[in-house]
């Protein structure tokens, strides 16, 4: 069944704007329901690995009929474009809930207009942008009125079936077998090829391109600095031994069907002993042996939200960090707003401290003392400061629209002392938060200053103890000039504003790729900053290295193997949580 959208639009145009306006009124009363902004939608709407996973289907008899072929097409489209915002079970996250009790009441014609034309509140205009056909819009409008298909769980047996020890611990090098300065190696995600490039920070040469899971989200270094752990969006973890003559995989495992986070034990006496990974689906975290990735314990994160105490079936595990103060992993559960302090000293009798912070937890990092974990509750527009020494919430801090700090940036403010900072997806501000309650109690866990950057769409910002600069990227800004450059602040003269570095221009890429500049990362010495210049899979990309003292171009790394480079992580800085 196909209905001409122009005719439907005339019938339902008023409805298109009624829903956003009503939502905006509701948002004013409910701070957890924020306006969805285009940069945030763009960030969350990447394809989910669940698109190809067989699922349990249940049709809604009150919904419009669909053939099996149409249902299969719609399911693939949903998980490629919609699940990141609306959730696997369509309960809502960045976007609104799309459960049948809501969508069947709206009706097919209404939903077709909404999908096709989008909304002022941030819903993309899927048809008029050319990303969906009229027929696909019709299929999707019917699909979301049916019950959401449920992906399978992922059990210990499922994990063990994927677990491989490629090189057993006893067969690995007894000492370092290469001449690389391991502490200055960078692990760079090659997003669309399912690989990471290990790059020598001294020579700027690629050491090896290692096969991994799809779209590696993060790289983490073991406490000793020997092992590198990476996790793809498909929940595959790869463990790389940096002591090998040519560093490569020594173990791998899948901990679910979709994931984002991995880390290893860092507390004294537990170095390199354990690893942990958090899954988006199923909503759970898994503790593994640090030397082989053998899964030991799976813990579900399904539970009740921190605000309304309502049960949520799909609370995804977002960021995880290892505490330096106790044998604990800090696990942040997105939809319920719970920060879990997981005591790994006895995995067989696991103790978990649950701290209610704020809903929609995402990314974050430690303050300069490593005592406080600062995590963004992005759709709540808050930063939660968690005291890892005392095991409690220190403060909830209101910041700008949709904070996205990555790990954040620590530096000493000339007036307010030590601060941790975050940029935002939804506005052009950078929030500086005091983190020294001992010597600067009046400024502790408050926004002490707000800087104006180039614009919204920021994903990462970075500084270094040996640097006088703060670098802020804006890769998701709609203005190409802003997305292809970075703003640099002098932390000793913040009132002078920022300097713009034309990173993409410096890369010297001739084609018409997007050339989005993303994720500043310092080298070990703190005198260079590396950036990814990220274009599409069929376009040229590059890495650009800037001299931190002069803010001048130092090197450009180009190689046919650098396909869609995004995040990159310096071994030393990741090992010691320096940012």
Coordinates of C-alpha atoms in Angstrom, one line a residue:
X1 CA 0.0 0.0 0.0
X2 CA 1.4 3.4 -1.0
X3 CA -0.2 6.7 -0.3
X4 CA 1.1 9.9 -2.0
X5 CA 2.8 11.9 0.7
X6 CA 1.9 15.3 -0.6
X7 CA -1.8 14.5 -0.1
X8 CA -1.2 13.0 3.3
X9 CA 0.9 16.0 4.2
X10 CA -2.1 18.3 3.6
X11 CA -4.3 16.2 5.8
X12 CA -1.8 15.7 8.6
X13 CA 0.5 18.8 8.5
X14 CA -1.0 20.3 11.6
X15 CA -0.4 17.0 13.4
X16 CA 3.3 17.1 12.5
X17 CA 3.9 20.2 14.5
X18 CA 1.4 19.4 17.3
X19 CA 3.4 16.5 18.6
X20 CA 6.7 18.5 18.9
X21 CA 4.9 21.4 20.5
X22 CA 3.2 19.2 23.0
X23 CA 6.4 17.5 23.7
X24 CA 8.2 20.8 24.3
X25 CA 5.5 21.7 26.8
X26 CA 6.0 18.3 28.5
X27 CA 9.7 18.7 28.5
X28 CA 9.4 22.0 30.4
X29 CA 7.7 20.1 33.2
X30 CA 10.0 17.0 33.0
X31 CA 13.7 17.8 32.9
X32 CA 14.5 14.2 31.9
X33 CA 12.8 14.8 28.5
X34 CA 14.9 17.2 26.6
X35 CA 14.7 18.4 23.1
X36 CA 16.4 16.1 20.7
X37 CA 18.9 18.1 18.7
X38 CA 20.2 17.2 15.2
X39 CA 23.8 16.7 16.3
X40 CA 22.7 14.3 19.0
X41 CA 20.5 12.3 16.5
X42 CA 23.5 12.2 14.2
X43 CA 25.7 10.9 16.9
X44 CA 23.3 8.1 18.0
X45 CA 21.9 7.0 14.7
X46 CA 24.9 4.9 13.6
X47 CA 24.0 1.4 12.4
X48 CA 23.5 -1.2 15.1
X49 CA 25.1 -4.7 14.7
X50 CA 21.6 -6.0 15.7
X51 CA 20.4 -5.4 12.1
X52 CA 21.4 -8.9 11.0
X53 CA 20.5 -10.8 14.2
X54 CA 17.6 -13.2 14.1
X55 CA 14.9 -12.1 16.6
X56 CA 11.6 -13.2 18.1
X57 CA 8.7 -11.6 16.3
X58 CA 5.2 -10.9 17.6
X59 CA 2.7 -9.1 15.4
X60 CA 0.1 -6.6 16.8
X61 CA -3.4 -7.6 15.4
X62 CA -4.5 -3.9 15.7
X63 CA -1.6 -2.7 13.5
X64 CA -1.7 -2.5 9.7
X65 CA -0.8 -5.8 8.0
X66 CA 2.7 -6.4 6.7
X67 CA 4.3 -9.1 4.6
X68 CA 7.3 -11.0 6.0
X69 CA 9.5 -9.3 3.4
X70 CA 8.3 -5.9 4.4
X71 CA 8.8 -6.7 8.1
X72 CA 12.4 -7.9 7.4
X73 CA 13.2 -4.7 5.4
X74 CA 11.7 -2.5 8.2
X75 CA 13.6 -4.3 10.9
X76 CA 16.9 -3.8 9.1
X77 CA 16.2 -0.1 8.6
X78 CA 15.2 0.4 12.2
X79 CA 18.4 -1.1 13.5
X80 CA 20.6 0.7 11.0
X81 CA 19.0 4.1 11.6
X82 CA 16.6 4.3 14.5
X83 CA 17.6 2.0 17.4
X84 CA 20.4 4.2 18.7
X85 CA 17.9 7.0 19.5
X86 CA 14.7 5.0 20.2
X87 CA 16.2 1.9 21.8
X88 CA 16.2 -1.8 20.8
X89 CA 12.8 -2.3 22.4
X90 CA 11.6 1.1 21.3
X91 CA 11.2 2.3 24.9
X92 CA 12.9 5.6 24.1
X93 CA 16.3 7.0 24.9
X94 CA 17.6 10.0 22.9
X95 CA 14.4 9.8 20.9
X96 CA 10.8 9.3 22.1
X97 CA 9.2 5.9 22.8
X98 CA 7.8 4.1 19.8
X99 CA 5.8 1.4 21.4
X100 CA 2.6 0.1 19.8
X101 CA 0.4 1.7 22.5
X102 CA 1.6 5.1 21.3
X103 CA 2.1 4.5 17.6
X104 CA -1.2 2.7 16.8
X105 CA -3.1 5.6 18.4
X106 CA -1.3 8.0 16.0
X107 CA -2.1 6.0 12.9
X108 CA -0.2 5.2 9.7
X109 CA -0.8 8.5 7.9
X110 CA 0.4 10.6 10.8
X111 CA 3.5 8.5 11.3
X112 CA 4.3 8.6 7.6
X113 CA 4.3 12.4 7.7
X114 CA 6.4 12.5 10.8
X115 CA 9.0 10.1 9.4
X116 CA 9.1 11.8 6.0
X117 CA 9.3 15.4 7.2
X118 CA 10.9 15.2 10.6
X119 CA 10.2 17.6 13.4
X120 CA 11.5 20.8 14.9
X121 CA 12.4 18.8 18.0
X122 CA 15.1 16.9 16.1
X123 CA 13.5 14.0 14.3
X124 CA 15.3 13.6 11.0
X125 CA 13.4 14.2 7.8
X126 CA 14.1 10.8 6.4
X127 CA 12.3 11.1 3.1
X128 CA 12.8 14.7 2.1
X129 CA 16.5 14.3 2.9
X130 CA 16.6 11.4 0.4
X131 CA 17.7 8.8 2.9
X132 CA 14.4 6.9 2.7
X133 CA 12.1 6.3 -0.2
X134 CA 8.3 6.9 -0.1
X135 CA 7.8 3.1 0.0
X136 CA 10.3 2.7 2.9
X137 CA 8.6 5.5 4.9
X138 CA 5.2 3.6 4.4
X139 CA 6.8 0.4 5.6
X140 CA 8.4 2.0 8.6
X141 CA 5.1 3.7 9.6
X142 CA 3.4 0.3 9.7
X143 CA 6.4 -1.5 11.3
X144 CA 6.5 0.7 14.4
X145 CA 2.8 -0.1 15.1
X146 CA 3.7 -3.7 15.6
X147 CA 5.4 -5.2 18.7
X148 CA 9.2 -4.7 18.6
X149 CA 11.1 -7.9 17.7
X150 CA 13.3 -9.0 20.6
X151 CA 16.9 -9.9 20.1
X152 CA 18.1 -13.1 21.8
X153 CA 20.0 -13.0 25.1
X154 CA 23.7 -13.8 25.2
X155 CA 24.6 -16.4 27.9
X156 CA 27.9 -17.8 29.2
X157 CA 27.6 -20.6 26.8
X158 CA 27.2 -18.1 23.9
X159 CA 30.3 -16.3 25.1
X160 CA 32.4 -19.4 25.5
X161 CA 31.5 -20.4 21.9
X162 CA 33.2 -17.2 20.7
X163 CA 36.2 -17.3 23.1
X164 CA 39.5 -17.9 21.4
X165 CA 43.0 -17.9 23.0
X166 CA 45.1 -17.3 19.9
X167 CA 48.4 -17.3 21.8
X168 CA 48.3 -18.8 25.3
X169 CA 50.0 -16.8 28.1
X170 CA 52.8 -19.4 28.5
X171 CA 53.6 -19.0 24.8
X172 CA 53.8 -15.2 24.8
X173 CA 57.1 -13.3 25.1
X174 CA 58.8 -13.3 28.4
X175 CA 60.2 -9.9 27.7
X176 CA 59.6 -7.2 25.1
X177 CA 60.6 -8.4 21.7
X178 CA 60.5 -5.1 19.8
X179 CA 62.2 -1.8 19.8
X180 CA 59.0 0.3 19.9
X181 CA 58.5 3.0 22.5
X182 CA 55.3 1.2 23.6
X183 CA 54.2 4.0 25.9
X184 CA 54.0 6.3 22.9
X185 CA 52.0 3.9 20.6
X186 CA 48.6 5.2 19.4
X187 CA 45.7 2.8 18.9
X188 CA 43.5 4.4 16.1
X189 CA 40.1 3.1 15.3
X190 CA 39.5 2.3 11.6
X191 CA 35.7 2.5 12.0
X192 CA 34.3 0.9 8.9
X193 CA 36.9 -1.8 8.3
X194 CA 36.8 -3.5 11.7
X195 CA 40.4 -2.8 12.5
X196 CA 42.7 -0.7 14.7
X197 CA 45.9 0.8 13.4
X198 CA 48.8 0.7 15.9
X199 CA 51.0 3.7 15.1
X200 CA 54.4 4.5 16.4
X201 CA 54.1 8.0 18.0
X202 CA 57.9 8.6 17.6
X203 CA 58.3 7.7 13.9
X204 CA 54.6 8.3 12.8
X205 CA 54.7 4.9 11.0
X206 CA 52.0 2.2 11.2
X207 CA 53.3 -0.8 13.2
X208 CA 50.4 -3.1 12.4
X209 CA 46.7 -3.0 11.3
X210 CA 44.9 -5.5 13.6
X211 CA 41.6 -7.2 12.8
X212 CA 39.0 -6.4 15.5
X213 CA 35.3 -6.2 15.9
X214 CA 33.1 -3.7 13.9
X215 CA 33.6 0.0 14.6
X216 CA 35.8 -0.2 17.7
X217 CA 34.4 2.2 20.2
X218 CA 37.3 2.4 22.6
X219 CA 40.8 1.2 23.3
X220 CA 42.0 0.6 26.9
X221 CA 45.5 -0.2 28.2
X222 CA 46.2 -2.7 31.0
X223 CA 47.7 -1.4 34.3
X224 CA 51.2 -2.7 33.3
X225 CA 51.0 -1.1 29.8
X226 CA 51.6 -4.4 28.1
X227 CA 48.1 -5.3 26.8
X228 CA 45.7 -3.3 24.7
X229 CA 42.0 -4.1 24.9
X230 CA 39.6 -2.9 22.2
X231 CA 35.8 -3.4 21.9
X232 CA 33.7 -3.1 18.7
X233 CA 30.1 -2.1 18.5
X234 CA 29.4 -5.8 17.8
X235 CA 30.6 -6.6 21.3
X236 CA 33.8 -8.3 20.2
X237 CA 36.8 -7.7 22.4
X238 CA 40.3 -8.1 21.1
X239 CA 43.3 -8.4 23.4
X240 CA 46.6 -7.2 21.8
X241 CA 50.1 -8.0 23.2
X242 CA 52.3 -5.0 22.7
X243 CA 55.4 -7.0 23.7
X244 CA 55.3 -9.2 20.5
X245 CA 57.8 -8.5 17.8
X246 CA 54.8 -7.3 15.8
X247 CA 52.0 -6.5 18.2
X248 CA 48.8 -8.5 17.4
X249 CA 45.8 -10.3 18.8
X250 CA 46.4 -13.0 21.5
X251 CA 42.8 -13.5 22.6
X252 CA 39.2 -12.5 21.7
X253 CA 35.6 -13.0 22.8
X254 CA 32.1 -11.6 22.2
X255 CA 30.2 -10.5 25.3
X256 CA 26.9 -9.8 23.6
X257 CA 25.4 -8.5 20.4
X258 CA 26.2 -4.8 20.8
X259 CA 28.5 -3.0 23.2
X260 CA 30.6 0.1 23.8
X261 CA 32.9 -0.2 26.9
X262 CA 35.9 -2.2 28.2
X263 CA 38.5 -1.7 30.9
X264 CA 40.9 -3.7 33.1
X265 CA 41.7 -3.8 36.8
X266 CA 44.2 -1.2 38.0
X267 CA 44.2 -1.3 41.8
X268 CA 47.4 -2.4 43.4
X269 CA 47.7 -6.2 43.6
X270 CA 45.1 -6.7 40.8
X271 CA 47.1 -5.2 37.9
X272 CA 46.2 -7.0 34.6
X273 CA 44.2 -9.7 36.5
X274 CA 40.7 -8.9 35.3
X275 CA 38.9 -7.3 32.4
X276 CA 35.3 -6.0 32.2
X277 CA 33.0 -5.1 29.3
X278 CA 29.6 -3.6 29.2
X279 CA 26.9 -4.4 26.7
X280 CA 24.2 -2.5 25.0
X281 CA 22.4 -5.7 24.2
X282 CA 21.8 -7.7 26.3
X283 CA 21.9 -5.1 29.0
X284 CA 24.7 -6.6 31.2
X285 CA 28.3 -6.5 32.0
X286 CA 30.8 -9.3 32.0
X287 CA 34.0 -9.8 34.1
X288 CA 36.8 -11.8 32.4
X289 CA 40.3 -13.1 33.1
X290 CA 42.7 -10.3 32.2
X291 CA 45.2 -12.6 30.4
X292 CA 42.9 -14.7 28.3
X293 CA 39.5 -12.9 28.2
X294 CA 37.9 -16.1 29.6
X295 CA 34.4 -14.9 30.8
X296 CA 33.9 -15.5 34.6
X297 CA 30.7 -13.7 35.5
X298 CA 27.7 -12.0 33.8
X299 CA 25.6 -9.5 35.6
X300 CA 22.4 -8.0 34.3
X301 CA 21.7 -4.3 34.5
X302 CA 18.0 -4.4 34.1
X303 CA 16.3 -2.5 36.9
X304 CA 14.5 0.7 38.0
X305 CA 15.2 4.2 37.0
X306 CA 16.8 6.6 39.4
X307 CA 14.1 9.3 39.1
X308 CA 10.6 7.6 38.8
X309 CA 11.7 4.2 40.1
X310 CA 10.1 2.6 37.0
X311 CA 11.3 -0.7 35.7
X312 CA 13.3 -0.4 32.4
X313 CA 14.0 -3.6 30.4
X314 CA 16.9 -2.2 28.4
X315 CA 19.4 -0.1 30.5
X316 CA 22.5 -0.1 28.4
X317 CA 26.0 -0.1 29.9
X318 CA 27.7 3.1 28.7
X319 CA 31.2 4.0 30.1
X320 CA 33.3 1.9 32.4
X321 CA 36.5 3.0 34.2
X322 CA 38.8 1.2 36.7
X323 CA 39.1 2.9 40.1
X324 CA 42.6 3.7 41.4
X325 CA 41.3 3.9 45.0
X326 CA 39.7 0.5 45.5
X327 CA 39.5 -2.8 43.6
X328 CA 36.4 -1.6 41.8
X329 CA 35.1 -1.1 38.4
X330 CA 32.9 2.0 37.8
X331 CA 30.0 0.9 35.6
X332 CA 27.6 3.5 34.3
X333 CA 24.1 2.3 33.3
X334 CA 22.5 4.7 30.8
X335 CA 18.7 4.5 30.9
X336 CA 18.3 3.9 34.6
X337 CA 20.9 6.5 35.7
X338 CA 22.7 4.2 38.1
X339 CA 26.5 4.3 38.7
X340 CA 27.7 0.9 40.0
X341 CA 30.9 0.4 42.0
X342 CA 31.7 -3.2 41.3
X343 CA 34.1 -4.7 43.9
X344 CA 36.1 -7.3 42.0
X345 CA 38.2 -8.5 44.9
X346 CA 36.1 -11.6 45.1
X347 CA 34.3 -12.3 41.8
X348 CA 32.6 -15.4 43.2
X349 CA 30.9 -13.2 45.9
X350 CA 30.5 -9.9 44.0
X351 CA 29.7 -6.8 46.0
X352 CA 28.1 -3.9 44.1
X353 CA 27.4 -0.4 45.5
X354 CA 24.6 1.3 43.5
X355 CA 24.7 5.1 43.4
X356 CA 21.7 6.9 41.9
X357 CA 23.1 9.7 39.7
X358 CA 21.1 10.8 36.7
X359 CA 19.4 9.2 33.7
X360 CA 21.0 8.8 30.3
X361 CA 24.6 8.3 31.6
X362 CA 27.1 8.3 28.8
X363 CA 30.8 9.0 28.8
X364 CA 33.2 10.5 31.4
X365 CA 36.6 10.5 33.0
X366 CA 38.5 11.0 36.2
X367 CA 39.6 14.3 37.7
X368 CA 43.3 15.0 38.0
X369 CA 43.6 13.2 41.4
X370 CA 41.7 10.2 40.1
X371 CA 39.4 10.4 43.2
X372 CA 36.4 11.7 41.4
X373 CA 34.7 10.2 38.4
X374 CA 32.9 12.8 36.3
X375 CA 30.2 11.3 34.1
X376 CA 27.9 13.0 31.6
X377 CA 24.1 12.3 31.9
X378 CA 23.7 13.7 28.5
X379 CA 20.0 13.8 28.0
X380 CA 19.6 15.2 31.5
X381 CA 22.1 18.0 30.8
X382 CA 24.1 17.1 34.0
X383 CA 27.5 15.9 35.1
X384 CA 27.6 13.5 38.1
X385 CA 30.7 13.7 40.3
X386 CA 31.2 10.4 42.0
X387 CA 33.6 10.1 44.9
X388 CA 35.5 6.9 44.4
X389 CA 37.2 7.1 47.8
X390 CA 34.1 7.4 49.8
X391 CA 31.8 5.5 47.4
X392 CA 29.1 8.1 47.1
X393 CA 27.7 10.8 44.9
X394 CA 29.6 14.1 45.5
X395 CA 27.3 16.3 43.4
X396 CA 25.0 16.5 40.4
X397 CA 26.0 19.6 38.3
X398 CA 23.8 21.3 35.7
X399 CA 25.7 22.0 32.5
X400 CA 24.9 22.9 28.9
X401 CA 22.9 21.0 26.3
X402 CA 23.9 17.3 25.9
X403 CA 27.3 17.2 27.5
X404 CA 29.8 14.9 25.7
X405 CA 33.2 15.1 27.3
X406 CA 34.8 11.9 26.1
X407 CA 37.1 11.5 29.1
X408 CA 37.0 15.3 29.7
X409 CA 40.0 17.6 30.2
X410 CA 41.7 18.5 33.4
X411 CA 43.8 21.7 33.9
X412 CA 44.5 24.3 36.5
X413 CA 42.3 27.5 36.2
X414 CA 44.3 30.6 37.1
X415 CA 41.5 31.8 39.4
X416 CA 39.5 28.7 40.4
X417 CA 42.2 26.0 40.7
X418 CA 41.9 22.5 39.3
X419 CA 38.9 22.0 36.9
X420 CA 37.5 19.3 34.8
X421 CA 35.8 20.3 31.6
X422 CA 33.2 19.1 29.1
X423 CA 32.0 20.3 25.7
X424 CA 28.4 19.8 24.4
X425 CA 26.6 18.3 21.4
X426 CA 23.7 20.7 21.8
X427 CA 25.4 24.1 22.2
X428 CA 28.6 26.0 21.8
X429 CA 29.6 26.1 25.4
X430 CA 32.4 24.4 27.4
X431 CA 31.7 24.0 31.1
X432 CA 34.6 24.2 33.6
X433 CA 33.8 22.4 36.9
X434 CA 35.9 22.8 40.1
X435 CA 37.3 19.5 41.4
X436 CA 39.3 20.5 44.5
X437 CA 37.1 20.6 47.6
X438 CA 40.2 20.6 49.9
X439 CA 41.8 23.8 48.7
X440 CA 39.0 25.4 46.7
X441 CA 35.8 24.4 48.6
X442 CA 33.7 27.4 47.3
X443 CA 34.3 26.2 43.7
X444 CA 34.0 22.4 44.3
X445 CA 31.7 20.6 41.9
X446 CA 30.2 23.8 40.5
X447 CA 30.5 25.3 37.0
X448 CA 33.0 28.0 37.8
X449 CA 33.2 29.3 34.2
X450 CA 31.6 28.8 30.8
X451 CA 33.6 29.2 27.6
X452 CA 32.2 29.9 24.2
X453 CA 33.5 27.6 21.5
X454 CA 33.0 27.4 17.8
X455 CA 29.6 25.7 18.0
X456 CA 27.6 22.6 19.0
X457 CA 28.4 19.1 17.8
X458 CA 31.4 18.6 20.0
X459 CA 32.4 15.1 20.9
X460 CA 35.8 15.4 22.6
X461 CA 38.1 17.9 24.3
X462 CA 41.6 17.4 25.7
X463 CA 44.4 18.9 27.7
X464 CA 47.6 17.6 29.4
X465 CA 49.5 18.4 32.6
X466 CA 52.4 19.6 30.5
X467 CA 50.3 21.7 28.1
X468 CA 48.9 25.3 28.4
X469 CA 46.2 24.5 25.9
X470 CA 42.6 23.1 25.8
X471 CA 41.6 21.6 22.4
X472 CA 37.8 21.3 21.5
X473 CA 36.6 19.5 18.4
X474 CA 33.2 20.0 16.7
X475 CA 32.9 17.1 14.2
X476 CA 29.1 17.0 14.2
X477 CA 28.5 20.7 13.6
X478 CA 26.5 21.3 10.4
X479 CA 28.9 24.0 9.3
X480 CA 31.7 22.2 7.3
X481 CA 34.3 24.9 8.3
X482 CA 33.5 24.3 12.0
X483 CA 33.4 20.5 11.7
X484 CA 36.8 20.5 9.9
X485 CA 38.7 22.6 12.5
X486 CA 39.3 22.8 16.2
X487 CA 39.2 25.5 18.8
X488 CA 42.2 26.0 21.0
X489 CA 42.1 27.9 24.3
X490 CA 45.2 29.1 26.3
X491 CA 44.2 27.9 29.8
X492 CA 46.3 30.7 31.3
X493 CA 44.4 33.4 29.3
X494 CA 40.9 32.0 28.8
X495 CA 39.4 35.5 28.5
X496 CA 41.2 35.9 25.2
X497 CA 39.0 33.4 23.5
X498 CA 40.1 30.7 21.1
X499 CA 42.3 30.1 18.1
X500 CA 41.0 28.1 15.2
X501 CA 43.3 25.5 13.7
X502 CA 42.3 24.4 10.2
X503 CA 43.2 20.7 10.7
X504 CA 41.4 19.3 7.7
X505 CA 43.0 21.9 5.4
X506 CA 46.4 21.0 6.9
X507 CA 45.7 17.4 6.0
X508 CA 46.0 18.2 2.3
X509 CA 43.2 15.9 1.3
X510 CA 42.2 16.6 -2.3
X511 CA 38.8 14.9 -2.6
X512 CA 35.4 16.0 -1.4
X513 CA 35.1 13.9 1.7
X514 CA 33.5 15.1 4.9
X515 CA 36.9 15.6 6.5
X516 CA 35.4 15.8 10.0
X517 CA 38.1 16.5 12.6
X518 CA 37.7 14.4 15.7
X519 CA 39.3 13.5 19.1
X520 CA 42.4 15.4 20.1
X521 CA 44.9 13.1 21.8
X522 CA 48.3 14.0 23.3
X523 CA 51.4 11.9 22.9
X524 CA 53.2 10.7 26.0
X525 CA 55.5 13.7 26.3
X526 CA 52.5 16.1 26.1
X527 CA 54.1 18.2 23.3
X528 CA 52.1 16.9 20.4
X529 CA 48.4 16.6 19.7
X530 CA 47.0 14.1 17.2
X531 CA 43.7 14.5 15.3
X532 CA 41.7 12.2 13.0
X533 CA 40.5 13.7 9.8
X534 CA 37.5 11.4 9.2
X535 CA 35.9 11.0 5.8
X536 CA 33.7 8.3 4.3
X537 CA 34.9 4.7 3.6
X538 CA 35.5 5.5 -0.1
X539 CA 37.2 8.8 0.5
X540 CA 40.7 9.6 1.7
X541 CA 41.3 10.2 5.5
X542 CA 44.4 11.2 7.4
X543 CA 45.9 11.9 10.8
X544 CA 47.2 15.3 11.6
X545 CA 49.9 16.0 14.3
X546 CA 50.2 19.5 15.8
X547 CA 53.0 21.0 17.8
X548 CA 51.4 21.9 21.1
X549 CA 53.9 24.7 21.9
X550 CA 53.6 26.5 18.6
X551 CA 50.2 25.3 17.4
X552 CA 51.8 24.7 14.0
X553 CA 51.4 21.7 11.8
X554 CA 54.1 19.1 12.7
X555 CA 53.1 16.0 10.6
X556 CA 50.4 14.5 8.4
X557 CA 50.0 10.7 8.3
X558 CA 48.5 9.3 5.2
X559 CA 48.1 5.7 4.3
X560 CA 45.6 3.7 2.1
X561 CA 45.0 1.6 5.2
X562 CA 43.7 4.6 7.2
X563 CA 40.1 4.1 6.3
X564 CA 37.6 6.1 8.4
X565 CA 39.9 6.8 11.4
X566 CA 38.0 8.1 14.3
X567 CA 39.1 7.6 18.0
X568 CA 42.7 7.2 18.9
X569 CA 44.3 6.5 22.2
X570 CA 47.8 6.9 23.4
X571 CA 49.0 3.9 25.4
X572 CA 50.7 5.9 28.3
X573 CA 47.9 8.4 28.7
X574 CA 45.2 5.6 28.6
X575 CA 47.2 3.5 31.0
X576 CA 47.6 6.2 33.6
X577 CA 44.3 8.1 32.9
X578 CA 46.0 11.3 31.9
X579 CA 43.7 13.8 30.2

